[in-house]
Amino acid sequence: MATILTKEEAKRIIDKVLSYAKADETSVNLSGGRTGNIRYARNSVSTSGESTNLSLGVTSVFGKRSGTATINEFDDASLEKTVRRAEEIAKLAPENPEYMPALGPQTYLSTDPYSESTAKMTPDFRAQATFESLDPCRKKNLTAAGYMEDSTRFNAIGNSKGLSAYNRETSVEFSITVRTADGLGSGYATQDVTDVSKLSTKNMTEVAMQKAMASANARALEPGKYTVILEPAALVSNVDASLLVAMVRSMDARNADEGRSFLSKKGGGTRLGEKLFDERVTIYSDPTNPEVPNGAFSGDGRPQEKVTWIEKGVVKNMPYSRYWAEKKGVHATPPGGNFIMEGGTQSLADLIKGTEKGILVTRLWYIRPVDPQTLLYTGLTRDGTFYIENGQIKFPVKNFRFNESPVIMLNNLEAMGKPVRIGGNLVPPLKIRDFTFTSLSDAV
Amino acid sequence: MQRRDFIQLSGLGIGGLLTASIPVLGNAVSPEYLLEASGRGIGIDTATKKRLSDIALNAAKSKGATYTDVRIGRYLQQFVFTREMKVQNIANAESFGVGIRVIANGTWGFSATSDVTPDGIARCAATAVAIAKANSRLQTEPVQLAPQKGVGEVTWKTPIKKNAFEIPVKEKIDLLMKVNSEAMKNGAAFMTSNLFFVNEQKYFASTDGSYIDQDVHRIWPTFTVSVVDRAAGKFKTRDAISSPMGMGYEYLDGLESEKIKAPNGLVGYRNSYDMVEDAILAAKQAKEKLTAKSVQPGKYDLVLDPNHLGLTIHESVGHPTELDRVLGYEANYAGTSFATLDKWKTKTFNYGSKLVNIVADKTQPHTLGTVGYDDEGVPCKEWNLIKDGILVNYQAIRDQAAILGEKESNGCCYADNWDSVQFQRMPNVSLQPGTEKRSVFDMIKGVDKGIYIIGRGSYSIDQQRYNFQFGGQLFYEIKNGEIVGMLDDVAYQSNTQEFWNSCAQLCDKDDYRTFGSFFDGKGQPSQVSAVSHGSATTRFNGVNVINTGRKI
């Protein structure tokens, strides 16, 4: 059986499952896909593999008791058995006082997060893309370590109240770290795409190579407050916590209402409607954006639409669970699938040119929350940190540890560049004043 | 193969776990099914596993493999999530399948399948060989595998007293409801609590002539207490100071004999945890945190509790002595290491002061890293990483032993599931206690200006493991040999070598206990592993402390 089903194939199976159901409410989730990866280090491939899956989950509900069972066999008997098992588990489950009845039919936007060229990727294609990254490094006596992972998947949901939704999407993530043979220089680049024909492992590798060579023999600067240019990879990471993602994910309304969020108000309530950031800060989600397309529904079936979280520095919306929204009598806005931060028209080079004194940061690493009250985070610069003077990169500098809050950072905004795709989001490079570096690191 | 499911943490609030999500491997099943599966009433018997393994070994060989290993695994998980007086989620999961790793043309190849039939396994073996051959064109030097004599047909089992999967779910929920209600009674505004149970049933076979059947159990109870002062617009949390363990449900017995008394009514838990008692203490201490004095930054002598120091050991000794990091295999993700081979070769590299003796082991009872054999069939052992302050060895697997001039692997190979390829993972890495008789009370008496730190807080370290910053759960100011009150906004920053060389005094074996990390991440695609770190309370002199308080 194919593991990527069409909308019609998926609906047929879901309808069949629902026809067996005897519970008060039944919801079905059918998902499948294929993922491939190739990893290399020390200029050789270290691992690579491919895997496929297709699985179906049934959630049955009696009153406020719910149970879930899953299966990866699709004959009629297996499907019916799974429904019965979910019903048995539900009857034994404790009552969930926060249970929300299943949603009825919904209207969804039309989005297109799927690319045929990504769906057709083969092991040979991955090996060739890797060769194009390894070969230039070997020729320059540089050491490459990289990783590429591609995924093609679908997700279909349906329930006994008539809700039905289907999404099919693809993605490829590529990252490369190039180090000099003496271990004194290191450079990084990353790109993620929906359509693999837009990915160039060669171009990304060249950026990482340049940064590796330029970063050797870094000089130590005193820790302190600096003007920094944070590249998009320093603001959003695929593999770590990151300043902007951490902030966007900390906007949950319930936590704020309960008094344990940076959006909680002294004396009670939330900071919705308050201006918390520089007036140039606008962040929204939009599943239809062609550069960062996303599925049109959230996991629980709620429609994903364009939602503005922060507009001109003012907190405009907060995500709610359906339970909390009902309790508060407000619209249940789900968390966004992507986010887009508005920026300017300048390139990274323009931002550097316009900087009298500052530090260019390629990437931040090992980012961890220090204080959830203020969203204070710590972490370090990595793989390409440079001193800028009079609009030019002067020399590489040793890596710094930072202690900074994205809330403070977005108040100290100097300039914004043109947004680029990173981790499925659109984010501009940012020039920030008074960014707090608290110590030096010898790490290369 | 199954793709991983991840339970997103947002809203669930897992104590002590700051990553974005926790992995749930495989398919949802019922608690009754888990009970049967953990008693091994489900699935295939050892003789069948041997027969299926031989099919893989032969199929790979016929396609041109020069080495093959097979892992047939059943991985069971039960995770319970509660908040206040509500059960939020109970995840019961099972994952079953086979992973086959081969060397062909001097190159590794790996493939895995959930189709555990003779045909499925043969096809999977052929795919593994095909991948090895395809990638061999990008290979520069052939894999060199340290020899390992076959161990024949053997078994190993975590010595548990109570199989957690046999304990009714109701009993677990009742415990968490008691924990939550006691915390609320004592001042918690919000409370989340969790139980994690893991059972790995692993069958390993290789062309060396090993057929190894292992049954591994792990447990982690934890919680987070939150208190809120709405008028002041402040909130504080305190996580459990439990440790994940390689034990059964008996860890939750809360035996008095396993409690270690410490100043200010603090309690350390050795191999038995009193979750209700810890929750009550946590609620009271969290409230105290709301009005605790903000720390004056500067140099302090630090007295570090084992439940805190374990993470510092993990990050600043465990990771940098992983040989794959030293060699550059993790350069694009976790990073490399300052503990380079040239430093090791001098045999004089002062990683720490003379008091610092750090052992690696996969044999210590009750710990997360302890098994009989690693995931490439190497019997487990104990060895020195740092001896009298000097870096003497690394953590290695079979294809790395030759680089160290060693004739055998020290058994550090692990995969988190049958569909993940095994690679070098951390064994238990522990600081040996002092030999002089000394309690934490004795230690504090000798400190003029210091901070006593308990629990796992914020942690961050660079990609070569030089510069780190650690927070904690509880901070107490020490003045002239006495604790004078609680501090807040504390984090210390140091350099690994400087820090370990400032190690000035150790408590003795009676204070020794383990800390653990249940979901340690490494590799691309990322895999988790569980590992313990033992120590006694230890003093470090003149460490730089910063104030992390901010206004937004």
Short mmCIF file of C-alpha atoms in Angstrom, two decimals, chain B residues 270-486:
data_model
loop_
_atom_site.label_atom_id
_atom_site.label_comp_id
_atom_site.label_asym_id
_atom_site.label_seq_id
_atom_site.Cartn_x
_atom_site.Cartn_y
_atom_site.Cartn_z
CA ARG B 270 19.37 8.07 47.00
CA ASN B 271 17.75 4.95 45.53
CA SER B 272 14.22 5.57 46.80
CA TYR B 273 12.09 8.68 46.28
CA ASP B 274 9.36 10.18 48.49
CA MET B 275 7.40 12.14 45.90
CA VAL B 276 4.74 13.48 48.26
CA GLU B 277 7.32 14.76 50.75
CA ASP B 278 9.29 16.45 47.97
CA ALA B 279 6.12 18.09 46.61
CA ILE B 280 5.28 19.57 50.03
CA LEU B 281 8.82 20.89 50.44
CA ALA B 282 8.72 22.22 46.87
CA ALA B 283 5.55 24.24 47.46
CA LYS B 284 6.98 25.82 50.61
CA GLN B 285 10.32 26.56 48.97
CA ALA B 286 8.69 28.01 45.83
CA LYS B 287 6.76 30.45 48.02
CA GLU B 288 9.99 31.41 49.77
CA LYS B 289 11.53 32.08 46.34
CA LEU B 290 8.98 34.87 45.70
CA THR B 291 10.60 37.01 48.38
CA ALA B 292 14.17 35.67 48.22
CA LYS B 293 17.01 38.19 48.00
CA SER B 294 18.35 38.83 44.51
CA VAL B 295 21.99 37.69 44.35
CA GLN B 296 24.88 40.17 44.39
CA PRO B 297 27.06 39.10 41.43
CA GLY B 298 30.67 38.15 42.13
CA LYS B 299 32.95 35.28 43.11
CA TYR B 300 31.54 32.67 45.46
CA ASP B 301 32.58 29.27 46.74
CA LEU B 302 29.90 26.90 45.48
CA VAL B 303 28.61 23.89 47.41
CA LEU B 304 26.91 21.77 44.76
CA ASP B 305 24.36 19.11 45.64
CA PRO B 306 24.57 15.82 43.63
CA ASN B 307 21.12 16.53 42.15
CA HIS B 308 22.61 19.70 40.64
CA LEU B 309 26.22 18.68 40.01
CA GLY B 310 25.11 15.70 37.89
CA LEU B 311 24.09 17.99 35.05
CA THR B 312 27.36 19.93 35.27
CA ILE B 313 29.24 16.61 35.03
CA HIS B 314 27.04 15.58 32.10
CA GLU B 315 27.68 18.75 30.11
CA SER B 316 31.28 19.53 31.00
CA VAL B 317 32.80 16.03 31.27
CA GLY B 318 30.31 13.59 29.73
CA HIS B 319 29.91 15.27 26.35
CA PRO B 320 33.48 16.51 25.77
CA THR B 321 34.91 13.00 26.32
CA GLU B 322 32.67 11.45 23.67
CA LEU B 323 35.17 10.32 21.06
CA ASP B 324 32.83 10.92 18.12
CA ARG B 325 32.60 14.59 19.09
CA VAL B 326 36.38 14.78 19.51
CA LEU B 327 36.80 13.37 15.99
CA GLY B 328 34.28 15.71 14.35
CA TYR B 329 31.31 13.42 13.65
CA GLU B 330 28.98 15.83 15.49
CA ALA B 331 30.48 19.03 14.03
CA ASN B 332 27.26 20.06 12.27
CA TYR B 333 25.02 19.51 15.28
CA ALA B 334 26.10 18.94 18.90
CA GLY B 335 29.60 20.21 18.14
CA THR B 336 33.17 19.06 18.68
CA SER B 337 35.29 19.03 21.86
CA PHE B 338 38.07 20.94 23.56
CA ALA B 339 39.35 17.63 25.00
CA THR B 340 41.35 16.88 21.85
CA LEU B 341 43.54 13.84 21.20
CA ASP B 342 46.77 15.86 21.48
CA LYS B 343 45.81 16.93 25.03
CA TRP B 344 45.03 13.32 25.94
CA LYS B 345 48.29 12.04 24.43
CA THR B 346 50.41 14.23 26.74
CA LYS B 347 49.06 12.23 29.74
CA THR B 348 49.50 15.47 31.72
CA PHE B 349 46.39 17.45 30.75
CA ASN B 350 44.95 18.81 34.00
CA TYR B 351 41.23 18.53 33.37
CA GLY B 352 40.65 19.12 37.07
CA SER B 353 42.31 19.31 40.46
CA LYS B 354 43.90 16.21 42.01
CA LEU B 355 40.62 15.48 43.82
CA VAL B 356 38.83 14.90 40.53
CA ASN B 357 38.39 11.23 39.65
CA ILE B 358 35.75 10.60 37.05
CA VAL B 359 34.75 7.13 35.95
CA ALA B 360 32.68 5.95 33.03
CA ASP B 361 30.67 2.82 33.60
CA LYS B 362 27.71 0.84 32.39
CA THR B 363 27.62 -1.49 35.38
CA GLN B 364 26.59 0.56 38.45
CA PRO B 365 23.32 -0.76 39.97
CA HIS B 366 20.13 1.39 39.72
CA THR B 367 21.56 3.64 36.99
CA LEU B 368 20.15 4.52 33.59
CA GLY B 369 23.22 3.54 31.57
CA THR B 370 23.61 0.07 33.04
CA VAL B 371 23.01 -2.91 30.75
CA GLY B 372 24.79 -6.21 30.17
CA TYR B 373 25.98 -5.51 26.63
CA ASP B 374 25.93 -2.44 24.42
CA ASP B 375 24.11 -2.23 21.08
CA GLU B 376 27.03 -3.73 19.16
CA GLY B 377 27.44 -6.72 21.45
CA VAL B 378 30.28 -5.49 23.67
CA PRO B 379 30.13 -6.58 27.36
CA CYS B 380 29.78 -3.57 29.67
CA LYS B 381 32.52 -2.41 32.04
CA GLU B 382 33.90 0.49 34.11
CA TRP B 383 36.93 2.60 33.17
CA ASN B 384 38.60 5.89 34.12
CA LEU B 385 38.07 9.07 32.14
CA ILE B 386 39.85 11.43 34.56
CA LYS B 387 42.31 10.04 37.08
CA ASP B 388 43.72 12.34 39.81
CA GLY B 389 42.71 15.29 37.64
CA ILE B 390 44.37 14.02 34.42
CA LEU B 391 42.43 13.20 31.22
CA VAL B 392 43.20 9.50 30.63
CA ASN B 393 40.52 8.12 28.30
CA TYR B 394 37.40 8.63 26.21
CA GLN B 395 34.07 6.96 25.48
CA ALA B 396 34.47 4.80 22.39
CA ILE B 397 32.74 2.23 20.23
CA ARG B 398 34.12 -0.49 17.97
CA ASP B 399 34.92 1.59 14.89
CA GLN B 400 36.79 4.15 17.05
CA ALA B 401 38.94 1.90 19.28
CA ALA B 402 41.82 1.81 16.79
CA ILE B 403 42.06 5.62 16.89
CA LEU B 404 42.90 5.38 20.61
CA GLY B 405 45.33 2.53 20.03
CA GLU B 406 42.94 0.28 21.95
CA LYS B 407 42.25 -3.32 21.05
CA GLU B 408 38.63 -3.30 22.20
CA SER B 409 35.63 -1.02 22.38
CA ASN B 410 34.61 0.22 25.82
CA GLY B 411 30.98 -0.50 25.01
CA CYS B 412 29.30 2.87 24.40
CA CYS B 413 27.11 2.02 21.42
CA TYR B 414 23.36 2.70 21.69
CA ALA B 415 20.31 3.25 19.50
CA ASP B 416 17.09 4.66 20.95
CA ASN B 417 14.86 2.42 18.86
CA TRP B 418 15.04 -0.47 16.41
CA ASP B 419 14.64 1.97 13.51
CA SER B 420 17.54 4.19 14.66
CA VAL B 421 21.13 3.36 13.79
CA GLN B 422 23.32 2.74 16.85
CA PHE B 423 26.16 5.18 17.49
CA GLN B 424 28.38 6.40 20.32
CA ARG B 425 26.34 7.46 23.37
CA MET B 426 27.36 8.45 26.84
CA PRO B 427 27.78 5.76 29.54
CA ASN B 428 27.20 6.74 33.18
CA VAL B 429 29.88 9.33 33.98
CA SER B 430 30.38 9.90 37.69
CA LEU B 431 32.58 11.86 40.07
CA GLN B 432 34.02 9.58 42.75
CA PRO B 433 33.23 10.68 46.34
CA GLY B 434 35.97 11.76 48.74
CA THR B 435 37.76 9.29 50.98
CA GLU B 436 37.73 11.51 54.09
CA LYS B 437 34.58 11.37 56.24
CA ARG B 438 32.54 14.53 55.47
CA SER B 439 28.84 15.44 55.40
CA VAL B 440 27.27 18.45 53.70
CA PHE B 441 26.87 20.04 57.17
CA ASP B 442 30.65 19.71 57.68
CA MET B 443 31.35 21.18 54.26
CA ILE B 444 29.16 24.27 54.72
CA LYS B 445 30.86 25.01 58.07
CA GLY B 446 34.11 25.64 56.21
CA VAL B 447 32.70 28.15 53.69
CA ASP B 448 32.99 31.91 54.37
CA LYS B 449 31.21 33.34 51.32
CA GLY B 450 29.34 30.83 49.28
CA ILE B 451 26.17 29.55 47.69
CA TYR B 452 24.65 26.11 48.20
CA ILE B 453 22.86 25.01 45.00
CA ILE B 454 20.30 22.21 44.65
CA GLY B 455 18.48 20.89 41.58
CA ARG B 456 18.60 21.09 37.83
CA GLY B 457 18.00 24.56 36.39
CA SER B 458 18.84 26.34 33.18
CA TYR B 459 21.95 24.95 31.46
CA SER B 460 23.92 26.02 28.43
CA ILE B 461 27.43 25.21 27.17
CA ASP B 462 29.31 25.98 23.97
CA GLN B 463 29.87 23.55 21.10
CA GLN B 464 33.37 22.63 22.29
CA ARG B 465 32.41 22.55 25.95
CA TYR B 466 34.61 25.35 27.28
CA ASN B 467 32.16 28.01 28.52
CA PHE B 468 29.08 27.08 30.50
CA GLN B 469 26.29 28.73 32.49
CA PHE B 470 24.14 26.82 34.95
CA GLY B 471 21.20 27.77 37.12
CA GLY B 472 19.48 25.56 39.69
CA GLN B 473 16.23 25.06 41.59
CA LEU B 474 17.25 26.32 45.03
CA PHE B 475 20.03 28.68 46.10
CA TYR B 476 21.09 29.35 49.70
CA GLU B 477 23.56 32.00 50.75
CA ILE B 478 26.39 30.80 53.01
CA LYS B 479 28.13 33.34 55.28
CA ASN B 480 30.87 32.41 57.74
CA GLY B 481 30.00 28.73 57.76
CA GLU B 482 26.23 29.13 58.02
CA ILE B 483 23.25 29.30 55.74
CA VAL B 484 21.71 32.77 56.14
CA GLY B 485 18.81 32.64 53.67
CA MET B 486 17.52 31.94 50.21
#
